[in-house]
């Protein structure tokens, strides 16, 4: 473990003995002391095993790891993605139009704005019905074909912005190479009123290319080659491959290699969102993220929301042995947010090697998982309350709903707040006994049930609130987690912006694909060879 961690290691030994209940009893202003507001978001982090001293030590560590310098290096376009020798500039995509930022002596903001303006023109044409299909039909269905960052960002944000989406426009997301996905997506669609967006940073990802070719064949059952430009557009950094696929580069929306796939929703990869909610609201989404960027760049570490979120996660991962982190949005339109964060956090910080090529001596990213509340309560929350693992949770909720069912909204929020309280307080032996006595149980029965009715409590959580889920608050929320990931990468000394770990499987899949035809499996272990043989027998 790096020597900078030593003071925290000693302090964590004490903090692990603390009872959250007691911390609240000792400080009646704990909520005020451990909450922070920024960019339309409010973070309550009081239900954590921390004191002022803990925060001091954690922010000392962040400073010792040169967090502020590394943050500034990212924003200014230094080549901090060292293994790919690239800057990391998704934050530039949400800079105000009049800003300037130079990469290799060229202002990239004017390029970004030029693409945004093309996105605006195109999306307004589709939305207003002046972009027509080959038989003059208005576009009613848009199918985004992409995977990973070229799917999760658009799919998650379009779902989140459901209530802002233009009536009559349906967004579909085709990602899986499993043919069931394309079958289900295309069934019921009419090629005359369907627009495909082929979204791939590299434009070489096999899943996306296969699906795009299959969609093209499906389209050509009714349309002709000459009609393709009306129905296929591309989003990519690879103009040559787009052209080779047969999409005119006039119908290509570019972005740049300094935008990582999982950070690309702010680029032309966000085209489905711009189509759904319109360019003005898409710009509000960018502005919300920019507001969070400004906060991240300027707030002192002790009051800096992404830094605090990162420090809380780091604290439990590093010193409390927690290996997973639950994301619990109490907002149905954020149902895909946990999946989005899985890629963002796990592809970024799921590494075992430091930036300078040394094996890490500390754990890195935890498993990120979750789903919407209150559904989760009736499925896996039992383990959170009484299971053996400590699993920190982020509860996320909007105070005002975008629907008229106020009674349901009150119940939803009551459940959200009740869960974090129950997890924090637990239920003591005395409380469980009193409850059961009040229910008129015999002393014998109480004795038998008591061990099952005690909740240990002392389980930490953060609660993130927003007034309502809008393009701006969604932008701020996503940027918040992006910066959380960045901060944790700095603490673990990880390059959060490459993803070499996904390569091996891709190479082996290519080899196995051939072997499914040839049956030559000598190079494999008996398990892989056996699986290939069984498949060949069934085909
Ligand atoms: O294989 C992982 C990955 O490279 C992700 O990082 C990326 O978001 C996804 O594949 C899709 O890549 P592309 O946009 O180049 O198709």
Coordinates of N, CA and C and ligand atoms in Angstrom, one line a residue, residues 147-150 199-203 205 208 261-262 343 347 499 502 506, ligand 1:
X147 N -22.6 -0.1 -29.7 CA -22.4 -0.9 -28.5 C -21.5 -0.2 -27.5
X148 N -21.5 -0.6 -26.2 CA -20.7 0.1 -25.2 C -21.0 1.5 -25.1
X149 N -20.0 2.4 -25.2 CA -20.2 3.8 -25.1 C -21.1 4.4 -26.3
X150 N -21.1 3.7 -27.4 CA -21.9 4.1 -28.5 C -23.3 3.7 -28.4
X199 N -23.4 4.1 -35.1 CA -22.6 4.8 -34.1 C -21.4 4.0 -33.7
X200 N -20.3 4.4 -34.0 CA -19.1 3.6 -33.6 C -17.9 4.5 -33.7
X201 N -17.2 4.7 -32.6 CA -16.0 5.5 -32.6 C -15.0 5.0 -33.6
X202 N -14.7 3.7 -33.6 CA -13.7 3.1 -34.4 C -14.3 2.7 -35.8
X203 N -15.6 2.5 -35.8 CA -16.3 1.9 -37.0 C -15.7 0.6 -37.5
X205 N -16.0 -2.1 -34.8 CA -16.5 -3.0 -33.8 C -17.4 -4.0 -34.5
X208 N -21.3 -4.1 -34.1 CA -22.0 -2.9 -34.7 C -22.0 -3.1 -36.2
X261 N -14.8 6.4 -25.6 CA -16.2 5.9 -25.9 C -17.2 6.1 -24.8
X262 N -16.7 5.7 -23.6 CA -17.7 5.8 -22.4 C -17.9 7.3 -21.9
X343 N -20.2 0.7 -17.1 CA -19.2 0.9 -18.1 C -18.2 2.0 -17.7
X347 N -15.0 0.0 -16.7 CA -14.1 0.0 -17.8 C -13.0 1.0 -17.6
X499 N -8.6 0.8 -22.2 CA -9.4 -0.4 -21.9 C -8.8 -1.6 -22.6
X502 N -10.2 -5.4 -22.7 CA -11.3 -6.0 -23.5 C -10.8 -6.6 -24.8
X506 N -11.7 -10.2 -27.6 CA -12.1 -9.9 -29.0 C -11.2 -10.8 -30.0
Ligands
LIG1 O1 -14.6 -3.0 -26.5 C1 -14.8 -1.9 -25.7 C2 -15.1 -0.6 -26.4 O2 -14.0 -0.2 -27.1 C3 -15.7 0.5 -25.6 O3 -14.7 1.2 -24.9 C4 -16.4 1.3 -26.5 O4 -17.3 2.1 -25.9 C5 -17.1 0.1 -27.3 O5 -16.2 -0.9 -27.4 C6 -17.6 0.5 -28.7 O6 -16.6 1.0 -29.5 P1 -16.9 1.7 -30.9 O7 -17.6 3.0 -30.5 O8 -15.5 2.0 -31.5 O9 -17.7 0.8 -31.7

